[in-house]
Coordinates of C-alpha atoms and ligand atoms in Angstrom, one line a residue:
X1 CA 0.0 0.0 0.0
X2 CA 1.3 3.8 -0.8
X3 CA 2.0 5.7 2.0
X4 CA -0.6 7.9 3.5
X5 CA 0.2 11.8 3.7
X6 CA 1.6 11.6 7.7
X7 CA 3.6 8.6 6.6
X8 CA 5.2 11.0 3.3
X9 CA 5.5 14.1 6.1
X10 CA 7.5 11.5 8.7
X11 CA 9.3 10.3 5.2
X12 CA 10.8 13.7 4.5
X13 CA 11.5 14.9 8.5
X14 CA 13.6 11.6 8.5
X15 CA 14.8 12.5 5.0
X16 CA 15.9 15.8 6.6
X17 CA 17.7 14.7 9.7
X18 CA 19.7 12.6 7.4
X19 CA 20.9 15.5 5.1
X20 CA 22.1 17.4 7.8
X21 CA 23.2 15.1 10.5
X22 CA 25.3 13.0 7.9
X23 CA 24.9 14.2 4.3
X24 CA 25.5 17.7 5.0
X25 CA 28.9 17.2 6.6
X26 CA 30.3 15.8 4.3
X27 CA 29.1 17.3 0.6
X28 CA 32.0 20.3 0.2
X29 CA 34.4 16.8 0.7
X30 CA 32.9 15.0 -1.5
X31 CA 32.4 17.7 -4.6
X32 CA 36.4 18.7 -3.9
X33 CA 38.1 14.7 -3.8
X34 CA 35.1 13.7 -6.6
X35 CA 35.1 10.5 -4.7
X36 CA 32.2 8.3 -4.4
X37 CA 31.1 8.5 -1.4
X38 CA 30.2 4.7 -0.7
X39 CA 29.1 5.0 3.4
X40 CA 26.6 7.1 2.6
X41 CA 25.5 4.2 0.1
X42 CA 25.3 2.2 3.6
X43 CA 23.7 4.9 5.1
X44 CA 21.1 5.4 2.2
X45 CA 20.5 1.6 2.2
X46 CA 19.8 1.5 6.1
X47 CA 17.3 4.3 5.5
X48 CA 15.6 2.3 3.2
X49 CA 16.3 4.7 0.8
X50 CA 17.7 2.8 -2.4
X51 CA 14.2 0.4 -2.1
X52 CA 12.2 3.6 -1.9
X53 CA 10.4 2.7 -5.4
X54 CA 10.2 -1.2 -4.4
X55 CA 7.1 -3.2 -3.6
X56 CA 6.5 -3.4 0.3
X57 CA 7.9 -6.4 0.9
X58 CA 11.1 -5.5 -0.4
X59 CA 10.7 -2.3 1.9
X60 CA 9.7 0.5 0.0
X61 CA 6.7 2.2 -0.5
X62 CA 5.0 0.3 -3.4
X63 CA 6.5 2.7 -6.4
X64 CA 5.0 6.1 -4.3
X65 CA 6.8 8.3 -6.3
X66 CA 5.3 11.4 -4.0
X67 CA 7.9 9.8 -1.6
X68 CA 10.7 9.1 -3.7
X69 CA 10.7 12.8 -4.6
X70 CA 10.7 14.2 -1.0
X71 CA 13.5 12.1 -0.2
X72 CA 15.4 13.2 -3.3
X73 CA 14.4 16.6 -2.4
X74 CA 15.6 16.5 1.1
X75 CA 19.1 15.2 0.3
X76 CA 19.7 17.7 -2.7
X77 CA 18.8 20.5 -0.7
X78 CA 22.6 19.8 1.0
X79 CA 24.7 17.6 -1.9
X80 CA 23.5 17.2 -5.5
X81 CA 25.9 14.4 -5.6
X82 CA 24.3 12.3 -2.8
X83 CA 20.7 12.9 -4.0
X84 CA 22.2 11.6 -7.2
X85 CA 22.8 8.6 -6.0
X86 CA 19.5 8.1 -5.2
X87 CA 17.9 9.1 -8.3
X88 CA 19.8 7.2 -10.8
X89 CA 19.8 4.3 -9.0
X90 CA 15.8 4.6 -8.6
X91 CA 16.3 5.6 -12.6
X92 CA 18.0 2.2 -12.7
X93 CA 15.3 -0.2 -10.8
X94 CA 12.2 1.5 -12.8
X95 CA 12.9 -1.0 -16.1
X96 CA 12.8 -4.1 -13.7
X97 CA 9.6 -2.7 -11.6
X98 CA 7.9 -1.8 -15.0
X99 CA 9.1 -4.5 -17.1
X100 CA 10.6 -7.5 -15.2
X101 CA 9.2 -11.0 -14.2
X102 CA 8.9 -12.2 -10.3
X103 CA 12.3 -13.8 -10.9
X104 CA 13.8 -11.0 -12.3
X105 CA 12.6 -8.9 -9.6
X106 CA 13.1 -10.8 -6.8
X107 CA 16.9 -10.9 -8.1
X108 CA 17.4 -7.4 -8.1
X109 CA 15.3 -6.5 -5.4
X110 CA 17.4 -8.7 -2.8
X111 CA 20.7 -7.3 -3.7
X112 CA 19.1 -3.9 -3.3
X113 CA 17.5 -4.7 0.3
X114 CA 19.7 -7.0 1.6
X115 CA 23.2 -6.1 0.1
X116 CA 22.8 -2.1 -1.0
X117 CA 23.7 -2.7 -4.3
X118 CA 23.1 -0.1 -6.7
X119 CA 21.5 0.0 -10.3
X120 CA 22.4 1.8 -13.3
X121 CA 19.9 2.9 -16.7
X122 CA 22.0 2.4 -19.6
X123 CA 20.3 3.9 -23.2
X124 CA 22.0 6.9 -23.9
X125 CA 24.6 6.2 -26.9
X126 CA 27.4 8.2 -28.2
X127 CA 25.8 9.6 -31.3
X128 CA 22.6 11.3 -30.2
X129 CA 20.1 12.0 -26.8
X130 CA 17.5 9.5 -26.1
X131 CA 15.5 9.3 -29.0
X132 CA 14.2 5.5 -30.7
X133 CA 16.9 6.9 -33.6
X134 CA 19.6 7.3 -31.2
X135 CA 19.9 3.6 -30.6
X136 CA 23.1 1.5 -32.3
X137 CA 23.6 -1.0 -29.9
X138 CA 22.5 -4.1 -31.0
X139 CA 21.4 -8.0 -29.3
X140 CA 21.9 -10.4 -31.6
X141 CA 19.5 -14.2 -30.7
X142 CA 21.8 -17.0 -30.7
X143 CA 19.8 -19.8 -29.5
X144 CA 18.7 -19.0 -26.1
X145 CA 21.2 -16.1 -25.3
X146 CA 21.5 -12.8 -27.0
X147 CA 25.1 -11.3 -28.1
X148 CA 25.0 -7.8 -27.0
X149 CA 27.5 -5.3 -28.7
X150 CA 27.8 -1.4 -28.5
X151 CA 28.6 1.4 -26.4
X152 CA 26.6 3.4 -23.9
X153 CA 27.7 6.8 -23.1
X154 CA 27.8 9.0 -19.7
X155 CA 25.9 6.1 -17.6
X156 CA 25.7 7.1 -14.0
X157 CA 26.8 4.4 -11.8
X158 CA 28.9 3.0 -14.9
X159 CA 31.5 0.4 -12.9
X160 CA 29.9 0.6 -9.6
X161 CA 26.4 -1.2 -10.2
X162 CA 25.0 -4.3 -9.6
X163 CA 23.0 -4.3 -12.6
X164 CA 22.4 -2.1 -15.6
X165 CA 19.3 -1.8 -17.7
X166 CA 20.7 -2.3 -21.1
X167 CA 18.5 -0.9 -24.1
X168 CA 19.7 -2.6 -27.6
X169 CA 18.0 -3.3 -30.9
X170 CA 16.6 -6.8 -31.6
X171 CA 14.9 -6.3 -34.6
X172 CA 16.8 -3.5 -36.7
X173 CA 14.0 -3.3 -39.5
X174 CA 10.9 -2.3 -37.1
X175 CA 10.9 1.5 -35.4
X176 CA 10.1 1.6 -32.0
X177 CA 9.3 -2.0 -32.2
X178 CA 13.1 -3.1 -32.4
X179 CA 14.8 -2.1 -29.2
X180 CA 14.3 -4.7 -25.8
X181 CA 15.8 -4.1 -22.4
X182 CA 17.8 -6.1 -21.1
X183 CA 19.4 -7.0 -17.5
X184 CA 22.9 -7.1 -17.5
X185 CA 24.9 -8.0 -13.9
X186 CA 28.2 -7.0 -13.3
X187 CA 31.1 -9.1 -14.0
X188 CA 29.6 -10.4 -17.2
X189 CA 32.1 -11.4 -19.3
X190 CA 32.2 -8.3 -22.7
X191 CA 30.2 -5.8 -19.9
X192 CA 33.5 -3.1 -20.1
X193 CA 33.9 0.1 -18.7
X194 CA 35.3 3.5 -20.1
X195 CA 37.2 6.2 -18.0
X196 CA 35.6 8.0 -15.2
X197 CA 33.9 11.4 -16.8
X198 CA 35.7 14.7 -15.0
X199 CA 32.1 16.8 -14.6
X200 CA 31.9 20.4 -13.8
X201 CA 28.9 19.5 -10.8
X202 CA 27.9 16.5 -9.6
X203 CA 31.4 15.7 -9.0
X204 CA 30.9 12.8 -6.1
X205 CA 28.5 10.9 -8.8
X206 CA 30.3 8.5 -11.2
X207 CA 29.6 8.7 -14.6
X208 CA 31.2 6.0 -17.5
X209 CA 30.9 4.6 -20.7
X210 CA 29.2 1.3 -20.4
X211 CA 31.1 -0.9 -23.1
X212 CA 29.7 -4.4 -24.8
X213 CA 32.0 -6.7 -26.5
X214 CA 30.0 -9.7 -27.6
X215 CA 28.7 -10.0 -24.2
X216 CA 26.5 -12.8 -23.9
X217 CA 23.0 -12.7 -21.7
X218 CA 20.5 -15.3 -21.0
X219 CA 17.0 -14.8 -22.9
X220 CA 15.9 -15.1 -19.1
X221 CA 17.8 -11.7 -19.0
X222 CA 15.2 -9.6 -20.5
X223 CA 12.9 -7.5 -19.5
X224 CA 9.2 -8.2 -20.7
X225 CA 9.1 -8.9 -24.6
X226 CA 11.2 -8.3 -27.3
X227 CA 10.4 -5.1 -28.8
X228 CA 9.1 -4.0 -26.0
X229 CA 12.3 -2.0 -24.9
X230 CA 10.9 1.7 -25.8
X231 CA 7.7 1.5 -24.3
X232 CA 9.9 1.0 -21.1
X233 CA 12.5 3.1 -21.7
X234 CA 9.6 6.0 -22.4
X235 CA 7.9 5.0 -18.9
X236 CA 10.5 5.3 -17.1
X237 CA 12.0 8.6 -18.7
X238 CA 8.6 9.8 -18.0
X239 CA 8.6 8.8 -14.4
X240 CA 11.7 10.0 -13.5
X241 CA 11.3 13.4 -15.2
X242 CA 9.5 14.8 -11.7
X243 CA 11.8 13.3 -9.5
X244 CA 14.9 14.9 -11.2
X245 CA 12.1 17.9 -10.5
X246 CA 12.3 17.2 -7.2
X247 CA 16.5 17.5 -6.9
X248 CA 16.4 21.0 -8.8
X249 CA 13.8 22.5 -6.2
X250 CA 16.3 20.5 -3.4
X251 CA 19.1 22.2 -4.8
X252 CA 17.4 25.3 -5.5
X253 CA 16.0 25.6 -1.9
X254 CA 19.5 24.8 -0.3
X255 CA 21.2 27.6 -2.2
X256 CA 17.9 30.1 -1.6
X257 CA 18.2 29.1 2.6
X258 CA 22.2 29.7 2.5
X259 CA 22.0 33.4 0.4
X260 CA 19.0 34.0 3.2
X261 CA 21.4 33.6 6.2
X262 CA 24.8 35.2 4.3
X263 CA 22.2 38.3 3.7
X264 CA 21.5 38.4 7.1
X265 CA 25.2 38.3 8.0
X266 CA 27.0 40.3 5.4
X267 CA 27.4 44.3 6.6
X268 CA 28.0 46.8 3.8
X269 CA 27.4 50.7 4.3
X270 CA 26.7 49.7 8.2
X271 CA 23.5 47.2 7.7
X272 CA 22.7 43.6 6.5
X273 CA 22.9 43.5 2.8
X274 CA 18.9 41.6 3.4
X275 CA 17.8 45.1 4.2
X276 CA 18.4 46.5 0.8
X277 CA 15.0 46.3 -0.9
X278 CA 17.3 45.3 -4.1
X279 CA 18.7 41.7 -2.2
X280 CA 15.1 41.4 -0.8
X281 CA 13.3 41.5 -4.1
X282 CA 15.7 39.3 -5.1
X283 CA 14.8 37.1 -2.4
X284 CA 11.4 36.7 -3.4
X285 CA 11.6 36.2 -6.9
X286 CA 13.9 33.0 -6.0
X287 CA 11.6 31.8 -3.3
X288 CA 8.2 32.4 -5.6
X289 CA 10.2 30.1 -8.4
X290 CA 10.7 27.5 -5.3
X291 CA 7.5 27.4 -4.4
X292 CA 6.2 27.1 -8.1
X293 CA 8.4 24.7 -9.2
X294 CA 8.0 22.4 -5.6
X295 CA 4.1 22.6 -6.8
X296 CA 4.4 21.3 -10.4
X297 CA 6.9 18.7 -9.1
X298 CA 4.4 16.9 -6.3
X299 CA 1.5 17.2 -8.8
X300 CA 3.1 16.1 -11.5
X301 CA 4.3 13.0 -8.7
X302 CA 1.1 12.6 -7.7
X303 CA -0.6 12.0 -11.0
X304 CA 1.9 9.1 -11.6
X305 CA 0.5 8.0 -8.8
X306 CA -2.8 8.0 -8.7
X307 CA -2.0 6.7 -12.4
X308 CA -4.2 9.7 -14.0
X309 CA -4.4 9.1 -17.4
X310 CA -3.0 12.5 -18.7
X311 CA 0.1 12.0 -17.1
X312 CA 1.9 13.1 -20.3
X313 CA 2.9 17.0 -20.9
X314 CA 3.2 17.8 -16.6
X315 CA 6.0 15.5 -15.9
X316 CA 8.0 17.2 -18.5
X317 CA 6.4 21.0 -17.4
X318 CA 8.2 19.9 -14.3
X319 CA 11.3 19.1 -14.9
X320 CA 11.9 21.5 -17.5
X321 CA 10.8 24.7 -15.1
X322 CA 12.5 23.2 -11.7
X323 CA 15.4 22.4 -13.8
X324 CA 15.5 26.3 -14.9
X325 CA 14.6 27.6 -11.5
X326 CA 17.8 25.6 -9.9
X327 CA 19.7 27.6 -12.3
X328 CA 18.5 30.7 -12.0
X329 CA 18.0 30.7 -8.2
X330 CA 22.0 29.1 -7.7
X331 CA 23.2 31.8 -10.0
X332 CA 21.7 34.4 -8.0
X333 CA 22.4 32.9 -4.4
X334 CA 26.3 33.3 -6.1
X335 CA 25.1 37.3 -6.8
X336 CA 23.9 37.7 -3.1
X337 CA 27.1 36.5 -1.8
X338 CA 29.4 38.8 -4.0
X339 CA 32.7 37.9 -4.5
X340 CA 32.5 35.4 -1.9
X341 CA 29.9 33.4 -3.8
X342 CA 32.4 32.6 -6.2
X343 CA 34.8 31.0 -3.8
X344 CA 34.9 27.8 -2.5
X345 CA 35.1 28.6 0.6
X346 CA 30.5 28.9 0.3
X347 CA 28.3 26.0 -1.0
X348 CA 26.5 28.2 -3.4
X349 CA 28.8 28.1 -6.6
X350 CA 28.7 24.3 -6.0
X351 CA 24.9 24.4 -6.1
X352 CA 25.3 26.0 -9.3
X353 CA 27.5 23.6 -11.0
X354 CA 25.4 20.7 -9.7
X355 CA 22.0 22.7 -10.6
X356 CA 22.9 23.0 -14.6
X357 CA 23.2 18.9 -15.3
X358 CA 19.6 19.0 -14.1
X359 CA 18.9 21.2 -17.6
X360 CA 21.3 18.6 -19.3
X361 CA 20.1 15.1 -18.2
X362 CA 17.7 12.3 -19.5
X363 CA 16.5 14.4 -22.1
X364 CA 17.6 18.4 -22.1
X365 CA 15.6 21.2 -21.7
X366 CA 14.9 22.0 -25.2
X367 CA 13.8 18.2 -25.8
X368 CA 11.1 18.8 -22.7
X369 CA 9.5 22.1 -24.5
X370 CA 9.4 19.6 -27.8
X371 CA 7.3 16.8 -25.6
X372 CA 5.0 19.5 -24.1
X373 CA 4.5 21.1 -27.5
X374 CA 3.4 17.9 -28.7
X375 CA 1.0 17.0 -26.0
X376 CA -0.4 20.4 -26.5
X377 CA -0.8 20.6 -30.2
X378 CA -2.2 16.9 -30.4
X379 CA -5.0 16.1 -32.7
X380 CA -4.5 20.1 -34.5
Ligands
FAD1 C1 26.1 13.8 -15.6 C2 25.3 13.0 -16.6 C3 24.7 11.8 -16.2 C4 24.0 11.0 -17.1 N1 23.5 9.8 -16.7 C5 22.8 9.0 -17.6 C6 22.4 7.7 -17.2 O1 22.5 7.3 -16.1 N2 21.8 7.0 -18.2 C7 21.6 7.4 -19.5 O2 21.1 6.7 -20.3 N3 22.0 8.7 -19.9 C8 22.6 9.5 -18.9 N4 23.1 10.7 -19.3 C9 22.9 11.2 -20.7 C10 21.9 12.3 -20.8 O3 20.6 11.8 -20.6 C11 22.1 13.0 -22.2 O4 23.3 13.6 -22.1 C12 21.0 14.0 -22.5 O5 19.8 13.3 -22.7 C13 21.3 14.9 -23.7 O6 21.8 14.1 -24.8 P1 23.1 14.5 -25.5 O7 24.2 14.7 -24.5 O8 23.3 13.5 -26.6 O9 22.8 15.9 -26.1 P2 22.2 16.2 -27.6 O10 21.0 15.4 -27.8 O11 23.3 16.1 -28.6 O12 21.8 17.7 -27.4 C14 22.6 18.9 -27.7 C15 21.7 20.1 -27.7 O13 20.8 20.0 -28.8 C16 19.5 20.1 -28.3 N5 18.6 19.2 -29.0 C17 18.8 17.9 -29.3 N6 17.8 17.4 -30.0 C18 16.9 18.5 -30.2 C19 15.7 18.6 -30.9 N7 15.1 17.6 -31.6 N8 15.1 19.8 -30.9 C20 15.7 20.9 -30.3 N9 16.8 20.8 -29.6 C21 17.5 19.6 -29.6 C22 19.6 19.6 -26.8 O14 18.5 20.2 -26.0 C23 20.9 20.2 -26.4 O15 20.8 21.6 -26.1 C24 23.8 11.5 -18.4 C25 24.4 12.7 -18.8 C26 25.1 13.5 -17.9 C27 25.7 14.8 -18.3

C-alpha cells in the first residue's frame, strides 16, 4: 500500500535529519576529492532509501513516487551528488519494476534490500540524446542467449552497479518496435567500462561509458518482450522526469536558505545586505520560483501515482521549469554572496555547477519544451 500523507511528512522529517546530520557534513568533501562516497550508500540503504520505489515487501513504499521525490528533495537540498545517488539508482530499478518478471525482480530486489547494491539505466549512446533513432547497440539471438555489442555513453553508476538496464536493438528493420531491455549483472564477461567522466557538478556521482564486447546474456535476461524495450524506456524517462524535479527544487532551496542567512550576516554601508530592498526583491523572486516549481513537481508526482491518465505533458512541465529555476535561483544565491559566492570557501557556486546537469540530463531542456509542445498541439 502507498503511503498515507503523515507517513510522506514523517518520510521527508527523517529525509531531513539525514541530510544534515550525515549528508551535509560531508558534501564540500565529496564535490572537492570527486570521490564516491560509498558510506553514505550504507547509510542510504539502512534508511531504506535505495528500495524507496520497491514493492512493500522488499521495503519500499509500493513505487510512491510522491515519496521518492521528498527524499530526493531533502538530500539535494545539501549535496546534489548524494541525492544523485538516489535518483539514478531509482532511474536504474524503474525498467525491472515496469518491465521485469517475479524472478527477475526478486533478483534485483534482494541485492538492493539485503546487500545495498546499486543499479544503473543504460540507453543513452554516443551519437545522439534518447530518441528510438539514437539507438546503435544491438542484441543479436543466438539460440537461447542474445550477443549484445555497442557502447553506452555518460551512464551514471557506470562500474559501480549491480546491474544495468541495457537498451539494444533486436529487430533493426521495425521503429520503436526493435529495441528490448535487457538486464545485465556486473562481471559479465564483454560488460566493459570507459574512463571516469571529469564533470563540472555532480562531482561525487560516477559517470562512465558502459562498453559491450559480444557480451552474452540469458533470454531469461530480459525485460518483458522483445520489442518491447521503448515503451519502457519512455515510462521510465517519463517517471523520473518529476523526480529529477524534485533534486532541482532540493538544490534550489539549499542555495535560496544559504544566500537567506549570508544576507543576514554580510554588513556593507553599516546594515545587513537583506535590508536593501534590491537583495530582498531578489529574495522573493527566488523563493516564488521555489514554491512554483516544488508545486508542479508533487503534482506532477502525484498523478503518476494516482495513475491519471493524462500523465503526459506535466512531468516534463516539471522538470523543465524546476530544472531552470535551480539555475537561476543558484546563480543568484552566487550574486547575493558577492565575490565570496564565487569562492569555494560557500556552497552556493557548488549548487550551481550541480543545478545545470539537471537542464542537461535524461533528455535536455529543449527536448522537454518539444514533448509539451506535442501533447499540446495533439489532434491540431
Ligand atoms: C552527468 C550525466 C549523467 C547522465 N546519466 C545518464 C544515465 O545514467 N543513463 C543514460 O542513459 N544517460 C545518462 N546521461 C545522458 C543524458 O541523458 C544525455 O546527455 C541527455 O539526454 C542529452 O543528450 P546529448 O548529450 O546527446 O545531447 P544532444 O541530444 O546532442 O543535445 C545537444 C543540444 O541540442 C538540443 N537538441 C537535441 N535534439 C533536439 C531537438 N530535436 N530539438 C531541439 N533541440 C534539440 C539539446 O537540447 C541540447 O541543447 C547523463 C548525462 C550526464 C551529463
Amino acid at each position: 500500500m502507498k503511503p498515507t500523507e503523515k507517513e510522506r511528512q514523517m518520510i521527508r522529517a527523517a529525509a531531513e535529519k539525514t541530510a544534515q546530520k550525515m549528508v551535509q557534513p560531508r558534501a564540500a568533501k565529496i564535490d572537492a576529492t570527486g570521490e564516491f562516497p560509498w558510506d553514505l550508500v550504507e547509510a542510504f540503504g539502512k534508511q531504506g532509501y535505495l528500495s524507496l520505489l520497491l514493492p512493500e515487501s522488499y521495503g519500499g513504499t509500493d513505487g510512491d513516487l510522491t515519496s521518492f521525490c521528498i527524499v530526493v528533495e531533502e538530500i539535494a537540498k545539501v549535496c546534489g551528488s548524494s541525492s544523485l545517488i538516489i535518483l539514478a539508482h531509482g532511474l536504474g530499478t524503474l525498467p525491472v519494476l515496469l518491465g521485469g518478471n517475479l524472478s527477475q525482480k526478486d533478483l534485483c530486489f534482494t541485492e538492493i534490500s539485503e546487500k545495498n547494491s546499486l543499479l544503473a539505466f543504460a540507453l543513452k549512446e554516443p551519437e545522439e540524446g534518447l530518441g528510438v533513432s539514437s539507438i546503435k547497440t544491438t542484441a543479436e539471438k543466438k539460440g537461447r542467449d542474445y550477443l549484445i555489442d555497442g557502447r553506452k555513453s555518460f551512464i551514471t553508476h557506470g562500474s559501480l552497479a549491480k546491474f544495468y538496464s541495457v537498451f539494444a536493438l533486436t529487430q533493426p528493420e521495425h521503429g520503436a518496435e526493435r529495441i528490448s531491455v535487457f538486464l545485465v549483472e556486473d562481471g559479465t564477461p564483454g560488460l566493459l567500462f570507459g574512463k571516469k567522466e571529469e564533470k563540472v557538478g555532480m562531482r561525487g556521482s560516477v559517470t562512465t561509458d558502459v562498453i559491450f564486447e559480444s557480451c552474452r546474456v540469458s533470454q531469461e535476461n530480459r525485460l518483458g518482450s522483445e520489442g518491447e524495450g521503448w515503451k519502457i524506456a519512455a515510462n521510465t524517462l517519463n517517471m523520473s522526469r518529476p523526480a529529477i524535479g524534485a533534486q532541482a527544487v532540493g538544490i534550489a532551496q539549499g542555495a535560496l536558505d544559504f544566500a537567506i542567512h549570508y544576507a543576514n550576516e554580510r554588513i556593507q554601508f553599516g546594515k545587513p545586505v537583506s535590508s536593501f530592498q534590491a537583495i530582498q526583491f531578489m529574495i522573493a523572486d527566488m523563493a516564488t520560483r521555489v514554491e512554483a516549481a516544488r508545486s508542479l513537481v508533487y503534482k506532477a508526482a502525484s498523478q503518476i501515482d494516482e495513475k491519471n491518465e493524462n500523465v503526459g505533458k506535466l512531468p516534463a512541465i516539471s522538470k523543465y521549469f524546476a530544472s531552470q529555476t535551480a539555475m537561476k535561483v543558484t546563480t543568484d544565491a552566487v550574486q547575493i554572496l558577492g565575490g565570496y559566492g564565487y569562492m569555494k570557501d560557500y556552497p552556493v557556486e557548488r549548487m550551481m555547477r550541480d543545478a545545470t546537469v539537471t537542464q542537461v540530463y535524461e533528455e535536455a531542456e529543449q527536448i522537454q519544451r518539444w514533448v509539451v509542445a506535442q501533447e499540446l498541439l495533439k489532434g491540431c
